[in-house]
Amino acid sequence: MKYVEHLDELEHYEQDSGANITYQFIVRPGTLGLLSGGRIKMHGPTTKANDVHGDWDQVYLVLAGSGSVRVGKKVYRVRPGCVVRIPKNTLHGVSLKKGEKLEYCYFNAFASDAILKRHLKSK
């Protein structure tokens, strides 16, 4: 494991959840306790598909750009410096209008080793 890396050097991965979106691992699941996380860069128009995680909480830290984030039944406009908290079992998604760009990091907090192992087996 590298202890220090620049964001632009992080490993890319694929996910089928929307167009014009790139994904990178910050912390691969199973490599640093019950924490995992990544970096997402998007450019609009696009929508990151709505999702629900039943086994972990999630936090977004917006680094650059702007867009709309759904958490539950509400939609929030976000900008650099915004922190978005997504409790487990909460519908969430991200959408950008034409010309918008958004860059954010997400962090997952798994509730237990058993839940993390189940997640890793599903990949």
Short mmCIF file of N, CA and C in Angstrom, two decimals, residues 17-21 41-49 68 94-98 100:
data_model
loop_
_atom_site.label_atom_id
_atom_site.label_comp_id
_atom_site.label_asym_id
_atom_site.label_seq_id
_atom_site.Cartn_x
_atom_site.Cartn_y
_atom_site.Cartn_z
N SER A 17 -23.17 3.32 -13.83
CA SER A 17 -24.21 4.10 -13.15
C SER A 17 -24.48 5.44 -13.81
N GLY A 18 -23.93 5.69 -15.00
CA GLY A 18 -24.21 6.93 -15.69
C GLY A 18 -23.09 7.28 -16.67
N ALA A 19 -23.41 8.17 -17.61
CA ALA A 19 -22.44 8.60 -18.61
C ALA A 19 -21.61 9.76 -18.10
N ASN A 20 -20.44 9.97 -18.71
CA ASN A 20 -19.57 11.11 -18.40
C ASN A 20 -19.11 11.14 -16.94
N ILE A 21 -18.82 9.94 -16.40
CA ILE A 21 -18.40 9.83 -15.01
C ILE A 21 -17.14 8.97 -14.95
N LYS A 41 -15.44 12.11 -10.73
CA LYS A 41 -15.46 13.32 -11.56
C LYS A 41 -16.56 13.14 -12.59
N MET A 42 -17.42 14.15 -12.72
CA MET A 42 -18.57 14.08 -13.63
C MET A 42 -18.63 15.35 -14.46
N HIS A 43 -19.16 15.25 -15.67
CA HIS A 43 -19.50 16.45 -16.43
C HIS A 43 -20.85 16.23 -17.10
N GLY A 44 -21.65 17.29 -17.05
CA GLY A 44 -23.04 17.20 -17.51
C GLY A 44 -23.20 17.43 -18.99
N PRO A 45 -24.34 17.02 -19.48
CA PRO A 45 -25.45 16.51 -18.68
C PRO A 45 -25.24 15.04 -18.33
N THR A 46 -25.52 14.71 -17.09
CA THR A 46 -25.46 13.32 -16.65
C THR A 46 -26.19 13.15 -15.34
N THR A 47 -26.50 11.92 -15.04
CA THR A 47 -27.09 11.57 -13.75
C THR A 47 -26.42 10.31 -13.24
N LYS A 48 -25.90 10.36 -12.03
CA LYS A 48 -25.39 9.15 -11.37
C LYS A 48 -26.61 8.47 -10.78
N ALA A 49 -26.88 7.28 -11.24
CA ALA A 49 -28.12 6.58 -10.90
C ALA A 49 -28.40 6.60 -9.40
N SER A 68 -26.41 18.85 -8.39
CA SER A 68 -27.53 18.55 -7.50
C SER A 68 -27.37 17.15 -6.92
N VAL A 94 -26.86 11.76 -7.89
CA VAL A 94 -26.25 13.04 -8.28
C VAL A 94 -26.65 13.34 -9.72
N SER A 95 -27.00 14.59 -10.01
CA SER A 95 -27.30 14.96 -11.39
C SER A 95 -26.69 16.32 -11.72
N LEU A 96 -26.26 16.43 -12.98
CA LEU A 96 -25.65 17.66 -13.47
C LEU A 96 -26.37 18.11 -14.73
N LYS A 97 -26.55 19.41 -14.86
CA LYS A 97 -27.10 19.99 -16.08
C LYS A 97 -25.99 20.14 -17.11
N LYS A 98 -26.37 20.39 -18.33
CA LYS A 98 -25.40 20.60 -19.40
C LYS A 98 -24.41 21.70 -18.99
N GLU A 100 -22.31 21.68 -16.51
CA GLU A 100 -21.85 21.58 -15.12
C GLU A 100 -20.78 20.49 -15.00
#
